[in-house]
């Protein structure tokens, strides 16, 4: 090629590169990360996926040479959806910031009361399916499975999708709000004030009047906090005379592998996972009262050992390392698992990586193996299949918990001479 023609081609290429829009830059960055780091089970060809969705991006940016990153987001989400890996997903900048805050146990960026909510078809208001320990809701006495009927005397909008935003707007002012609550068959009124709260969701324990301990683990986020706390709560249950335990993992989407491995160690002793990716391999676990990563002992705990029978509650939202936890107790301790098959990402591990525009991507980087190299199952299959009845929960009856306690007490009675 003549020198002048070569120079012209180079200038043209550089000009095209310099004119790349923010949307194109983000699209390219996401695809680069996927091609370099993906280590999951998907058989999709990543290069072909990039080529397939490029025309879709070209179309949405056709009338905008400075196409902003937000226009690339639906295209990226469609590409990742076709990858078919439920452990890989894209976070917008606000979602990524919120995720990082939860992982670190940081504070919310707006006033909150510390509840997770859901609608129940056929019922007015919102059902509380989690109360964050130490939050304004917790301090005001709100409980899991309470149903909020009205806010400052105003009923919720009839459209289900409008109800959470309605409550969020009221709480977001930072002023105290009056909540009418249905708890079982009782109606009461609670005043609570939104604050910037810690997003860390720690495990908590309740010992029922019948002596059965219920250990609720809502999340495994919070390095060096969740795993050690599980050991502390196991000791607390033993000190209070509990002989049977139910571990509730419903809705637990996972978190940090370290916390799952350390926490499970309070029940099964030593734990282990080998993570094998395309470019690396690591071994992690809990042994002799410490979490280890490779040859390094990362942190120690005051170890506890639960010796009584234990049953585990799961649902379709029990995911990732919460599946590891449930499977370890089922496989090694013989725990009865009750609920629905779990999410199906329990045989892989992920990393969450920042992108240049403040967004992020959670990507499957490795497959989980036992010490002998065999893979873990992708999901946990319950021994007893039951589905949560949310109407019953709103009326004060937790049918899955009742079944778990029934099985525990039946087994305990059968063992007595």
CSV table of N, CA, C and O in Angstrom, one decimal, residues 17-91:
chain,number,residue,atom,x,y,z
A,17,UNK,N,-12.2,6.3,15.8
A,17,UNK,CA,-12.0,5.9,17.2
A,17,UNK,C,-12.4,7.1,18.1
A,17,UNK,O,-13.1,7.0,19.1
A,18,UNK,N,-11.9,8.3,17.7
A,18,UNK,CA,-12.1,9.5,18.5
A,18,UNK,C,-13.6,9.9,18.5
A,18,UNK,O,-14.0,10.6,19.5
A,19,UNK,N,-14.3,9.5,17.5
A,19,UNK,CA,-15.7,9.9,17.4
A,19,UNK,C,-16.6,8.9,18.1
A,19,UNK,O,-17.9,9.0,18.1
A,20,UNK,N,-16.1,7.8,18.7
A,20,UNK,CA,-16.9,6.8,19.3
A,20,UNK,C,-17.7,7.5,20.4
A,20,UNK,O,-17.2,8.3,21.2
A,21,UNK,N,-19.0,7.2,20.5
A,21,UNK,CA,-19.8,7.8,21.5
A,21,UNK,C,-19.6,7.2,22.9
A,21,UNK,O,-19.1,6.0,23.0
A,22,UNK,N,-20.1,7.8,23.9
A,22,UNK,CA,-20.0,7.2,25.3
A,22,UNK,C,-20.8,5.9,25.3
A,22,UNK,O,-20.4,4.9,26.0
A,23,UNK,N,-21.9,5.8,24.6
A,23,UNK,CA,-22.6,4.5,24.5
A,23,UNK,C,-21.8,3.4,23.9
A,23,UNK,O,-21.8,2.3,24.4
A,24,UNK,N,-21.1,3.7,22.8
A,24,UNK,CA,-20.3,2.7,22.2
A,24,UNK,C,-19.1,2.3,23.1
A,24,UNK,O,-18.7,1.2,23.1
A,25,UNK,N,-18.5,3.3,23.7
A,25,UNK,CA,-17.4,3.0,24.6
A,25,UNK,C,-17.8,2.1,25.7
A,25,UNK,O,-17.1,1.1,26.1
A,26,UNK,N,-19.0,2.3,26.3
A,26,UNK,CA,-19.5,1.4,27.4
A,26,UNK,C,-19.8,0.0,26.8
A,26,UNK,O,-19.4,-1.0,27.5
A,27,UNK,N,-20.4,0.0,25.7
A,27,UNK,CA,-20.7,-1.3,25.0
A,27,UNK,C,-19.4,-2.1,24.8
A,27,UNK,O,-19.3,-3.3,25.1
A,28,UNK,N,-18.4,-1.4,24.3
A,28,UNK,CA,-17.1,-2.1,24.0
A,28,UNK,C,-16.5,-2.6,25.3
A,28,UNK,O,-15.9,-3.6,25.4
A,29,UNK,N,-16.6,-1.7,26.4
A,29,UNK,CA,-15.9,-2.1,27.6
A,29,UNK,C,-16.6,-3.3,28.3
A,29,UNK,O,-15.9,-4.2,28.7
A,30,UNK,N,-17.9,-3.3,28.2
A,30,UNK,CA,-18.6,-4.5,28.8
A,30,UNK,C,-18.2,-5.8,28.0
A,30,UNK,O,-17.9,-6.8,28.7
A,31,UNK,N,-18.2,-5.7,26.7
A,31,UNK,CA,-17.8,-6.9,25.9
A,31,UNK,C,-16.4,-7.3,26.2
A,31,UNK,O,-16.1,-8.5,26.2
A,32,UNK,N,-15.5,-6.3,26.4
A,32,UNK,CA,-14.1,-6.7,26.6
A,32,UNK,C,-14.0,-7.4,28.0
A,32,UNK,O,-13.3,-8.4,28.1
A,33,UNK,N,-14.7,-6.9,29.0
A,33,UNK,CA,-14.7,-7.6,30.3
A,33,UNK,C,-15.2,-9.0,30.2
A,33,UNK,O,-14.6,-10.0,30.7
A,34,UNK,N,-16.3,-9.2,29.5
A,34,UNK,CA,-16.9,-10.5,29.3
A,34,UNK,C,-15.9,-11.4,28.6
A,34,UNK,O,-15.7,-12.6,29.1
A,35,UNK,N,-15.3,-11.0,27.6
A,35,UNK,CA,-14.4,-11.9,26.8
A,35,UNK,C,-13.1,-12.2,27.6
A,35,UNK,O,-12.6,-13.3,27.5
A,36,UNK,N,-12.7,-11.3,28.5
A,36,UNK,CA,-11.5,-11.6,29.2
A,36,UNK,C,-11.7,-12.4,30.5
A,36,UNK,O,-10.9,-13.1,30.9
A,37,UNK,N,-12.9,-12.2,31.1
A,37,UNK,CA,-13.1,-12.7,32.5
A,37,UNK,C,-14.2,-13.8,32.6
A,37,UNK,O,-14.2,-14.4,33.7
A,38,UNK,N,-15.0,-14.0,31.7
A,38,UNK,CA,-16.1,-14.9,31.9
A,38,UNK,C,-15.6,-16.3,32.0
A,38,UNK,O,-14.8,-16.8,31.2
A,39,UNK,N,-16.1,-17.0,33.1
A,39,UNK,CA,-15.7,-18.4,33.3
A,39,UNK,C,-16.8,-19.3,33.7
A,39,UNK,O,-16.6,-20.3,34.4
A,40,UNK,N,-18.1,-19.0,33.3
A,40,UNK,CA,-19.2,-19.8,33.6
A,40,UNK,C,-19.5,-20.9,32.6
A,40,UNK,O,-18.7,-21.3,31.8
A,41,UNK,N,-20.7,-21.4,32.7
A,41,UNK,CA,-21.1,-22.6,31.9
A,41,UNK,C,-21.8,-22.2,30.6
A,41,UNK,O,-22.1,-23.1,29.8
A,42,UNK,N,-22.0,-21.0,30.3
A,42,UNK,CA,-22.7,-20.6,29.1
A,42,UNK,C,-21.8,-21.0,27.9
A,42,UNK,O,-20.6,-20.8,27.9
A,43,UNK,N,-22.5,-21.5,26.9
A,43,UNK,CA,-21.8,-22.0,25.6
A,43,UNK,C,-21.9,-20.9,24.5
A,43,UNK,O,-21.5,-21.1,23.4
A,44,UNK,N,-22.5,-19.7,24.9
A,44,UNK,CA,-22.6,-18.7,23.9
A,44,UNK,C,-21.3,-18.2,23.4
A,44,UNK,O,-20.3,-18.1,24.2
A,45,UNK,N,-21.2,-17.8,22.2
A,45,UNK,CA,-19.9,-17.3,21.6
A,45,UNK,C,-20.0,-15.7,21.9
A,45,UNK,O,-20.8,-15.0,21.3
A,46,UNK,N,-19.1,-15.3,22.7
A,46,UNK,CA,-19.1,-13.9,23.1
A,46,UNK,C,-18.9,-12.9,22.0
A,46,UNK,O,-19.5,-11.8,21.9
A,47,UNK,N,-17.9,-13.3,21.1
A,47,UNK,CA,-17.7,-12.4,19.9
A,47,UNK,C,-18.9,-12.3,19.0
A,47,UNK,O,-19.2,-11.2,18.5
A,48,UNK,N,-19.6,-13.4,18.8
A,48,UNK,CA,-20.8,-13.4,18.0
A,48,UNK,C,-21.9,-12.6,18.6
A,48,UNK,O,-22.6,-11.9,17.9
A,49,UNK,N,-22.0,-12.6,20.0
A,49,UNK,CA,-23.0,-11.8,20.7
A,49,UNK,C,-22.7,-10.4,20.5
A,49,UNK,O,-23.6,-9.6,20.3
A,50,UNK,N,-21.5,-10.0,20.6
A,50,UNK,CA,-21.1,-8.6,20.4
A,50,UNK,C,-21.5,-8.1,19.0
A,50,UNK,O,-22.1,-7.0,18.8
A,51,UNK,N,-21.2,-8.9,18.0
A,51,UNK,CA,-21.5,-8.5,16.6
A,51,UNK,C,-23.0,-8.5,16.4
A,51,UNK,O,-23.6,-7.6,15.7
A,52,UNK,N,-23.8,-9.4,17.1
A,52,UNK,CA,-25.2,-9.5,16.9
A,52,UNK,C,-25.9,-8.2,17.4
A,52,UNK,O,-26.9,-7.7,16.8
A,53,UNK,N,-25.4,-7.7,18.6
A,53,UNK,CA,-26.1,-6.6,19.2
A,53,UNK,C,-25.6,-5.2,18.8
A,53,UNK,O,-26.2,-4.2,19.2
A,54,UNK,N,-24.5,-5.2,18.0
A,54,UNK,CA,-24.0,-3.9,17.6
A,54,UNK,C,-25.0,-3.2,16.7
A,54,UNK,O,-25.2,-2.0,16.9
A,55,UNK,N,-25.7,-3.8,15.8
A,55,UNK,CA,-26.7,-3.1,15.0
A,55,UNK,C,-27.8,-2.5,15.8
A,55,UNK,O,-28.3,-1.4,15.5
A,56,UNK,N,-28.1,-3.2,16.9
A,56,UNK,CA,-29.1,-2.7,17.8
A,56,UNK,C,-28.7,-1.4,18.5
A,56,UNK,O,-29.4,-0.4,18.6
A,57,UNK,N,-27.4,-1.3,18.9
A,57,UNK,CA,-26.8,-0.1,19.4
A,57,UNK,C,-26.8,1.0,18.4
A,57,UNK,O,-27.1,2.2,18.6
A,58,UNK,N,-26.3,0.6,17.2
A,58,UNK,CA,-26.3,1.6,16.1
A,58,UNK,C,-27.6,2.2,15.8
A,58,UNK,O,-27.7,3.4,15.6
A,59,UNK,N,-28.7,1.4,15.9
A,59,UNK,CA,-30.0,1.9,15.7
A,59,UNK,C,-30.4,3.0,16.7
A,59,UNK,O,-31.0,4.0,16.4
A,60,UNK,N,-30.2,2.7,18.0
A,60,UNK,CA,-30.7,3.6,19.0
A,60,UNK,C,-29.8,4.9,19.1
A,60,UNK,O,-30.2,5.9,19.6
A,61,UNK,N,-28.6,4.8,18.5
A,61,UNK,CA,-27.7,5.9,18.5
A,61,UNK,C,-27.7,6.6,17.1
A,61,UNK,O,-26.9,7.6,16.9
A,62,UNK,N,-28.5,6.2,16.2
A,62,UNK,CA,-28.4,6.7,14.8
A,62,UNK,C,-28.6,8.2,14.7
A,62,UNK,O,-27.9,8.9,13.9
A,63,UNK,N,-29.4,8.8,15.5
A,63,UNK,CA,-29.7,10.2,15.4
A,63,UNK,C,-28.9,11.1,16.5
A,63,UNK,O,-29.1,12.2,16.7
A,64,UNK,N,-27.9,10.4,17.1
A,64,UNK,CA,-27.2,11.1,18.2
A,64,UNK,C,-25.7,10.7,18.1
A,64,UNK,O,-25.3,9.7,18.6
A,65,UNK,N,-24.9,11.6,17.6
A,65,UNK,CA,-23.4,11.3,17.5
A,65,UNK,C,-22.8,11.2,18.8
A,65,UNK,O,-21.7,10.6,19.0
A,66,UNK,N,-23.3,11.9,19.8
A,66,UNK,CA,-22.8,11.9,21.2
A,66,UNK,C,-23.7,11.0,22.0
A,66,UNK,O,-24.0,11.3,23.2
A,67,UNK,N,-24.0,9.9,21.5
A,67,UNK,CA,-25.0,9.0,22.1
A,67,UNK,C,-24.6,8.7,23.6
A,67,UNK,O,-23.5,8.1,23.8
A,68,UNK,N,-25.4,9.0,24.6
A,68,UNK,CA,-25.1,8.8,26.0
A,68,UNK,C,-25.1,7.4,26.4
A,68,UNK,O,-25.7,6.5,25.8
A,69,UNK,N,-24.5,7.1,27.5
A,69,UNK,CA,-24.3,5.7,28.0
A,69,UNK,C,-25.7,5.0,28.3
A,69,UNK,O,-25.8,3.8,28.1
A,70,UNK,N,-26.7,5.8,28.7
A,70,UNK,CA,-27.9,5.2,29.1
A,70,UNK,C,-28.6,4.6,27.9
A,70,UNK,O,-29.4,3.6,28.1
A,71,UNK,N,-28.3,5.0,26.7
A,71,UNK,CA,-28.9,4.3,25.5
A,71,UNK,C,-28.3,3.0,25.3
A,71,UNK,O,-28.9,2.1,24.6
A,72,UNK,N,-27.1,2.7,25.8
A,72,UNK,CA,-26.5,1.4,25.6
A,72,UNK,C,-27.0,0.4,26.6
A,72,UNK,O,-26.9,-0.8,26.4
A,73,UNK,N,-27.6,0.9,27.7
A,73,UNK,CA,-28.0,0.0,28.8
A,73,UNK,C,-28.9,-1.1,28.4
A,73,UNK,O,-28.7,-2.3,28.6
A,74,UNK,N,-30.1,-0.8,27.7
A,74,UNK,CA,-31.0,-1.9,27.3
A,74,UNK,C,-30.3,-2.9,26.3
A,74,UNK,O,-30.6,-4.1,26.4
A,75,UNK,N,-29.4,-2.4,25.5
A,75,UNK,CA,-28.7,-3.3,24.5
A,75,UNK,C,-27.8,-4.2,25.3
A,75,UNK,O,-27.8,-5.4,25.1
A,76,UNK,N,-27.1,-3.7,26.3
A,76,UNK,CA,-26.2,-4.5,27.1
A,76,UNK,C,-27.0,-5.5,27.9
A,76,UNK,O,-26.6,-6.7,28.0
A,77,UNK,N,-28.1,-5.1,28.4
A,77,UNK,CA,-28.9,-6.0,29.2
A,77,UNK,C,-29.5,-7.1,28.3
A,77,UNK,O,-29.6,-8.3,28.8
A,78,UNK,N,-29.9,-6.8,27.1
A,78,UNK,CA,-30.3,-7.9,26.2
A,78,UNK,C,-29.2,-8.8,25.8
A,78,UNK,O,-29.4,-10.1,25.8
A,79,UNK,N,-28.0,-8.3,25.6
A,79,UNK,CA,-26.9,-9.2,25.3
A,79,UNK,C,-26.6,-10.1,26.5
A,79,UNK,O,-26.4,-11.4,26.3
A,80,UNK,N,-26.6,-9.6,27.7
A,80,UNK,CA,-26.3,-10.4,28.9
A,80,UNK,C,-27.4,-11.4,29.1
A,80,UNK,O,-27.1,-12.6,29.5
A,81,UNK,N,-28.6,-11.0,28.8
A,81,UNK,CA,-29.7,-12.0,29.0
A,81,UNK,C,-29.6,-13.2,28.0
A,81,UNK,O,-29.8,-14.3,28.4
A,82,UNK,N,-29.1,-12.9,26.8
A,82,UNK,CA,-28.9,-14.0,25.8
A,82,UNK,C,-27.7,-14.9,26.2
A,82,UNK,O,-27.7,-16.1,25.9
A,83,UNK,N,-26.8,-14.3,27.0
A,83,UNK,CA,-25.7,-15.2,27.5
A,83,UNK,C,-26.3,-16.3,28.4
A,83,UNK,O,-25.7,-17.4,28.4
A,84,UNK,N,-27.4,-16.1,29.0
A,84,UNK,CA,-28.1,-17.2,29.7
A,84,UNK,C,-27.4,-17.6,31.0
A,84,UNK,O,-27.6,-18.7,31.5
A,85,UNK,N,-26.7,-16.6,31.7
A,85,UNK,CA,-26.1,-16.9,32.9
A,85,UNK,C,-26.7,-16.0,34.0
A,85,UNK,O,-26.5,-14.8,34.0
A,86,UNK,N,-27.4,-16.6,34.9
A,86,UNK,CA,-28.2,-15.8,35.9
A,86,UNK,C,-27.3,-15.2,36.9
A,86,UNK,O,-27.7,-14.3,37.7
A,87,UNK,N,-26.0,-15.5,36.9
A,87,UNK,CA,-25.0,-14.9,37.9
A,87,UNK,C,-24.3,-13.7,37.2
A,87,UNK,O,-23.5,-13.1,37.9
A,88,UNK,N,-24.6,-13.4,36.0
A,88,UNK,CA,-23.9,-12.3,35.3
A,88,UNK,C,-25.0,-11.3,35.0
A,88,UNK,O,-26.0,-11.5,34.4
A,89,UNK,N,-24.7,-10.0,35.4
A,89,UNK,CA,-25.7,-8.9,35.2
A,89,UNK,C,-25.0,-7.6,35.2
A,89,UNK,O,-23.9,-7.5,35.8
A,90,UNK,N,-25.7,-6.6,34.7
A,90,UNK,CA,-25.1,-5.3,34.6
A,90,UNK,C,-25.8,-4.4,35.6
A,90,UNK,O,-27.0,-4.5,35.8
A,91,UNK,N,-25.0,-3.5,36.3
A,91,UNK,CA,-25.6,-2.5,37.2
A,91,UNK,C,-25.4,-1.1,36.6
A,91,UNK,O,-24.3,-0.7,36.2
